[in-house]
Tab-separated table of N, CA and C in Angstrom:
chain	number	residue	atom	x	y	z
A	1	MET	N	-62.283	9.038	58.825
A	1	MET	CA	-61.464	8.093	57.077
A	1	MET	C	-63.143	7.184	57.045
A	2	ILE	N	-62.668	7.167	55.631
A	2	ILE	CA	-64.319	6.883	55.088
A	2	ILE	C	-64.088	5.356	54.930
A	3	VAL	N	-64.895	4.018	55.234
A	3	VAL	CA	-64.537	2.824	54.865
A	3	VAL	C	-65.286	2.568	53.472
A	4	GLN	N	-64.799	1.659	53.066
A	4	GLN	CA	-66.215	1.394	52.171
A	4	GLN	C	-65.612	-0.085	52.230
A	5	GLU	N	-66.769	-1.182	51.469
A	5	GLU	CA	-66.837	-1.842	51.658
A	5	GLU	C	-67.059	-2.728	50.548
A	6	GLU	N	-66.188	-1.721	49.211
A	6	GLU	CA	-65.815	-2.028	47.829
A	6	GLU	C	-64.699	-2.905	47.545
A	7	LYS	N	-65.248	-3.855	45.672
A	7	LYS	CA	-63.228	-3.552	45.966
A	7	LYS	C	-62.042	-2.291	45.898
A	8	ILE	N	-61.384	-2.890	46.566
A	8	ILE	CA	-60.160	-2.006	46.515
A	8	ILE	C	-58.695	-2.607	45.624
A	9	THR	N	-58.328	-2.248	44.107
A	9	THR	CA	-57.229	-3.331	43.879
A	9	THR	C	-55.551	-2.448	44.271
A	10	ILE	N	-54.900	-3.304	44.861
A	10	ILE	CA	-53.644	-2.741	45.179
A	10	ILE	C	-52.915	-3.891	43.863
A	11	ARG	N	-51.349	-2.953	44.436
A	11	ARG	CA	-49.943	-3.610	43.580
A	11	ARG	C	-49.190	-3.520	43.298
A	12	ILE	N	-48.818	-4.606	43.645
A	12	ILE	CA	-47.552	-5.307	44.301
A	12	ILE	C	-46.609	-6.128	43.238
A	13	LEU	N	-45.891	-5.969	43.397
A	13	LEU	CA	-45.455	-5.994	42.148
A	13	LEU	C	-45.028	-6.135	41.552
A	14	ASP	N	-45.835	-4.625	41.013
A	14	ASP	CA	-46.491	-4.375	39.873
A	14	ASP	C	-47.966	-5.707	38.646
A	15	LYS	N	-48.028	-6.244	39.913
A	15	LYS	CA	-49.525	-7.731	39.657
A	15	LYS	C	-50.691	-6.956	40.497
A	16	GLU	N	-51.479	-6.433	40.161
A	16	GLU	CA	-53.111	-6.349	40.766
A	16	GLU	C	-54.200	-7.549	41.883
A	17	TYR	N	-54.060	-6.919	43.239
A	17	TYR	CA	-55.011	-7.515	43.860
A	17	TYR	C	-56.160	-7.151	44.556
A	18	PRO	N	-57.152	-7.700	44.454
A	18	PRO	CA	-58.376	-6.641	44.812
A	18	PRO	C	-58.569	-7.486	45.390
A	19	LEU	N	-58.303	-6.691	46.857
A	19	LEU	CA	-59.015	-6.184	48.460
A	19	LEU	C	-60.631	-6.566	48.633
A	20	GLU	N	-61.218	-7.343	49.167
A	20	GLU	CA	-62.755	-7.213	49.366
A	20	GLU	C	-62.950	-6.912	50.676
A	21	GLY	N	-63.978	-6.167	50.930
A	21	GLY	CA	-63.900	-6.643	52.845
A	21	GLY	C	-64.229	-4.807	53.555
A	22	THR	N	-63.685	-4.074	54.223
A	22	THR	CA	-64.151	-2.869	55.336
A	22	THR	C	-62.796	-2.624	55.516
A	23	ILE	N	-62.191	-1.702	54.067
A	23	ILE	CA	-60.814	-0.643	55.064
A	23	ILE	C	-61.204	-0.065	53.566
A	24	SER	N	-60.558	0.997	54.496
A	24	SER	CA	-60.257	2.463	53.985
A	24	SER	C	-59.440	2.616	53.002
A	25	GLU	N	-59.538	3.595	51.705
A	25	GLU	CA	-58.109	4.041	50.518
A	25	GLU	C	-57.181	3.874	50.876
A	26	GLU	N	-56.986	5.145	52.234
A	26	GLU	CA	-55.287	5.283	52.683
A	26	GLU	C	-54.471	3.839	53.155
A	27	GLN	N	-55.713	2.810	53.922
A	27	GLN	CA	-55.231	1.457	54.943
A	27	GLN	C	-54.699	1.200	53.243
A	28	ALA	N	-55.765	0.680	52.969
A	28	ALA	CA	-55.051	-0.255	51.684
A	28	ALA	C	-53.655	0.112	50.800
A	29	ARG	N	-53.665	1.657	50.180
A	29	ARG	CA	-52.876	2.122	50.067
A	29	ARG	C	-51.531	2.137	50.883
A	30	GLN	N	-52.079	2.369	52.135
A	30	GLN	CA	-50.128	1.821	53.565
A	30	GLN	C	-50.004	0.565	53.537
A	31	LEU	N	-51.294	-0.400	53.138
A	31	LEU	CA	-50.272	-2.345	52.782
A	31	LEU	C	-49.539	-2.166	51.387
A	32	GLU	N	-50.369	-1.768	51.019
A	32	GLU	CA	-49.687	-2.189	49.308
A	32	GLU	C	-48.585	-0.621	49.079
A	33	GLU	N	-47.752	-0.774	49.624
A	33	GLU	CA	-46.754	-0.293	50.534
A	33	GLU	C	-45.741	-0.824	50.783
A	34	TYR	N	-46.473	-0.704	51.980
A	34	TYR	CA	-45.416	-1.860	52.978
A	34	TYR	C	-45.638	-3.511	52.034
A	35	VAL	N	-46.241	-4.244	52.010
A	35	VAL	CA	-45.983	-5.540	51.269
A	35	VAL	C	-45.150	-5.192	49.460
A	36	ASP	N	-45.413	-4.372	49.272
A	36	ASP	CA	-44.397	-4.156	47.883
A	36	ASP	C	-43.291	-3.461	48.276
A	37	GLU	N	-43.030	-2.874	49.757
A	37	GLU	CA	-41.133	-2.755	49.537
A	37	GLU	C	-40.941	-3.851	50.642
A	38	LYS	N	-41.462	-4.294	51.573
A	38	LYS	CA	-40.576	-5.969	51.804
A	38	LYS	C	-40.532	-6.789	50.172
A	39	ILE	N	-41.734	-7.199	49.676
A	39	ILE	CA	-41.380	-8.357	48.602
A	39	ILE	C	-40.377	-7.486	47.851
A	40	ARG	N	-40.199	-5.946	47.570
A	40	ARG	CA	-38.474	-6.169	46.610
A	40	ARG	C	-37.670	-6.074	47.445
A	41	LEU	N	-37.629	-5.713	48.529
A	41	LEU	CA	-35.696	-6.298	48.789
A	41	LEU	C	-35.271	-7.152	49.694
A	42	LEU	N	-36.712	-8.197	48.814
A	42	LEU	CA	-36.476	-9.485	49.115
A	42	LEU	C	-36.209	-10.010	48.026
A	43	GLN	N	-36.559	-9.505	46.878
A	43	GLN	CA	-36.061	-9.308	45.374
A	43	GLN	C	-35.045	-8.899	44.823
A	44	GLU	N	-34.229	-7.490	45.627
A	44	GLU	CA	-32.597	-6.988	45.478
A	44	GLU	C	-32.018	-8.679	46.063
A	45	ALA	N	-32.678	-9.029	46.563
A	45	ALA	CA	-31.414	-9.353	47.973
A	45	ALA	C	-31.496	-10.532	47.256
A	46	SER	N	-32.124	-11.704	45.953
A	46	SER	CA	-32.653	-12.609	45.674
A	46	SER	C	-33.190	-12.594	44.893
A	47	PRO	N	-32.679	-12.236	43.827
A	47	PRO	CA	-33.086	-11.227	42.179
A	47	PRO	C	-33.574	-12.986	41.005
A	48	MET	N	-33.193	-14.565	41.608
A	48	MET	CA	-33.960	-14.901	40.756
A	48	MET	C	-34.959	-16.433	41.658
A	49	VAL	N	-35.531	-15.494	42.838
A	49	VAL	CA	-35.917	-16.506	43.472
A	49	VAL	C	-37.468	-15.828	43.072
A	50	PRO	N	-38.530	-17.178	42.921
A	50	PRO	CA	-39.423	-17.434	42.346
A	50	PRO	C	-40.417	-16.451	43.084
A	51	PHE	N	-41.859	-15.313	42.398
A	51	PHE	CA	-42.303	-14.645	42.930
A	51	PHE	C	-43.159	-15.576	44.204
A	52	SER	N	-43.276	-17.024	44.395
A	52	SER	CA	-44.349	-17.159	44.965
A	52	SER	C	-43.417	-17.339	46.263
A	53	ARG	N	-42.208	-17.542	46.068
A	53	ARG	CA	-41.625	-17.602	47.290
A	53	ARG	C	-40.939	-16.544	48.172
A	54	LEU	N	-40.913	-15.686	47.569
A	54	LEU	CA	-40.600	-14.247	47.581
A	54	LEU	C	-41.710	-13.668	48.356
A	55	ALA	N	-43.342	-14.272	48.347
A	55	ALA	CA	-44.122	-13.857	49.125
A	55	ALA	C	-44.606	-14.222	50.452
A	56	ILE	N	-43.829	-16.052	49.937
A	56	ILE	CA	-44.193	-16.729	51.529
A	56	ILE	C	-42.838	-15.584	52.249
A	57	LEU	N	-41.931	-15.672	51.803
A	57	LEU	CA	-40.766	-15.411	52.591
A	57	LEU	C	-40.782	-13.846	53.398
A	58	ALA	N	-42.381	-12.707	52.288
A	58	ALA	CA	-42.888	-11.547	53.784
A	58	ALA	C	-43.561	-11.907	54.346
A	59	CYS	N	-44.335	-12.808	53.894
A	59	CYS	CA	-45.314	-12.701	55.245
A	59	CYS	C	-44.472	-13.814	56.191
A	60	LEU	N	-43.450	-14.472	56.134
A	60	LEU	CA	-43.432	-14.738	57.490
A	60	LEU	C	-42.078	-13.722	57.616
A	61	ASN	N	-41.481	-12.737	57.115
A	61	ASN	CA	-40.981	-11.473	57.806
A	61	ASN	C	-42.242	-10.975	59.032
A	62	ILE	N	-43.345	-10.787	58.350
A	62	ILE	CA	-43.886	-9.366	58.257
A	62	ILE	C	-44.734	-10.316	59.739
A	63	ALA	N	-44.645	-11.689	60.123
A	63	ALA	CA	-45.641	-12.161	61.268
A	63	ALA	C	-44.395	-12.602	62.053
A	64	GLN	N	-43.404	-12.310	61.261
A	64	GLN	CA	-42.318	-11.776	62.705
A	64	GLN	C	-42.405	-11.043	63.016
A	65	GLU	N	-42.611	-9.709	62.977
A	65	GLU	CA	-42.910	-8.336	62.436
A	65	GLU	C	-44.058	-8.102	64.142
A	66	VAL	N	-45.052	-8.770	63.500
A	66	VAL	CA	-46.562	-8.781	64.262
A	66	VAL	C	-46.398	-8.916	65.486
A	67	PHE	N	-45.577	-10.632	65.198
A	67	PHE	CA	-44.679	-10.641	66.984
A	67	PHE	C	-43.870	-10.557	67.568
A	68	GLU	N	-43.302	-9.995	66.991
A	68	GLU	CA	-42.087	-8.863	68.193
A	68	GLU	C	-42.831	-8.180	68.762
A	69	LEU	N	-43.595	-7.103	67.985
A	69	LEU	CA	-44.602	-6.421	68.747
A	69	LEU	C	-45.738	-6.201	68.938
A	70	ASN	N	-46.150	-7.359	68.954
A	70	ASN	CA	-47.414	-8.178	70.298
A	70	ASN	C	-46.174	-8.369	71.675
A	71	ASN	N	-45.082	-9.045	71.049
A	71	ASN	CA	-44.533	-9.476	72.847
A	71	ASN	C	-43.839	-8.172	73.302
A	72	ALA	N	-43.719	-7.485	72.997
A	72	ALA	CA	-42.639	-5.443	73.312
A	72	ALA	C	-45.020	-5.216	74.231
A	73	TYR	N	-45.890	-4.924	72.943
A	73	TYR	CA	-46.992	-4.808	73.988
A	73	TYR	C	-47.075	-5.276	74.833
A	74	LYS	N	-47.366	-7.117	74.748
A	74	LYS	CA	-47.399	-7.347	76.660
A	74	LYS	C	-46.603	-7.473	77.354
A	75	GLN	N	-45.398	-6.829	77.213
A	75	GLN	CA	-44.541	-6.512	78.124
A	75	GLN	C	-44.976	-5.666	78.229
A	76	SER	N	-45.005	-4.201	77.940
A	76	SER	CA	-45.219	-2.950	78.071
A	76	SER	C	-46.865	-2.532	79.190
A	77	LEU	N	-47.530	-3.626	78.961
A	77	LEU	CA	-48.693	-3.795	80.002
A	77	LEU	C	-48.422	-4.567	81.013
A	78	LYS	N	-47.411	-5.375	80.483
A	78	LYS	CA	-47.523	-5.562	81.811
A	78	LYS	C	-46.634	-4.711	82.651
A	79	GLU	N	-45.994	-3.981	82.387
A	79	GLU	CA	-45.124	-3.067	82.595
A	79	GLU	C	-46.135	-1.930	83.831
A	80	TYR	N	-46.974	-1.956	82.905
A	80	TYR	CA	-48.423	-0.428	82.691
A	80	TYR	C	-48.782	-1.155	84.576
A	81	GLU	N	-49.422	-2.336	84.716
A	81	GLU	CA	-50.039	-2.640	85.375
A	81	GLU	C	-49.131	-3.503	86.808
A	82	ASN	N	-48.202	-3.759	86.630
A	82	ASN	CA	-47.206	-3.955	88.262
A	82	ASN	C	-47.281	-1.858	88.250
A	83	ARG	N	-46.573	-1.040	87.754
A	83	ARG	CA	-46.556	0.659	88.374
A	83	ARG	C	-48.042	1.198	88.405
A	84	ILE	N	-49.307	0.267	87.934
A	84	ILE	CA	-50.619	1.072	88.598
A	84	ILE	C	-50.219	0.536	89.709
A	85	ASP	N	-50.526	-1.007	90.031
A	85	ASP	CA	-50.219	-1.152	91.417
A	85	ASP	C	-49.799	-0.613	91.870
A	86	SER	N	-48.206	-0.773	92.191
A	86	SER	CA	-47.347	-0.071	92.707
A	86	SER	C	-48.103	1.559	93.852
A	87	ILE	N	-48.552	2.452	92.307
A	87	ILE	CA	-48.926	3.358	93.257
A	87	ILE	C	-50.662	3.363	93.393
A	88	ILE	N	-51.790	1.998	93.544
A	88	ILE	CA	-52.368	1.835	94.400
A	88	ILE	C	-51.855	1.593	95.627
A	89	SER	N	-50.141	0.292	95.812
A	89	SER	CA	-49.968	0.139	97.486
A	89	SER	C	-49.629	1.660	97.940
A	90	THR	N	-49.366	2.397	97.470
A	90	THR	CA	-48.670	3.689	97.521
A	90	THR	C	-49.792	4.376	98.643
A	91	ILE	N	-50.659	4.968	97.126
A	91	ILE	CA	-51.863	5.988	98.172
A	91	ILE	C	-52.406	5.068	99.265
A	92	ASP	N	-52.784	3.499	99.629
A	92	ASP	CA	-53.682	3.226	99.582
A	92	ASP	C	-52.189	3.376	101.263
A	93	GLU	N	-50.801	2.595	101.346
A	93	GLU	CA	-50.362	3.291	102.678
A	93	GLU	C	-50.846	4.457	102.663
A	94	SER	N	-50.429	5.483	102.145
A	94	SER	CA	-50.494	6.618	102.508
A	94	SER	C	-51.733	7.420	103.048
A	95	LEU	N	-53.627	6.281	103.006
A	95	LEU	CA	-54.460	6.971	103.372
A	95	LEU	C	-54.208	6.015	104.388
A	96	ASN	N	-54.114	5.245	104.890
A	96	ASN	CA	-54.173	4.468	106.448
A	96	ASN	C	-53.491	4.866	107.085
């Protein structure tokens, strides 16, 4: 993956937005597609809502997804740690 430090332009609801920083073209396109889809779905459900409100609602929905994924990750990590501890205990018991 080639990372660029130049501006990349993405389109959200047919408006262009420059991205700066270290992001690959592929990542930028994935972000563009994901965010555009989220806002378009909200727009279809509520066509009279202004863009700024749609953008905030999309941000809140995406933030909720991030929190849910983070919580699921933390839960999985705890489960793996418990399983590893159990395996280590079993090995220790069998060696003693």
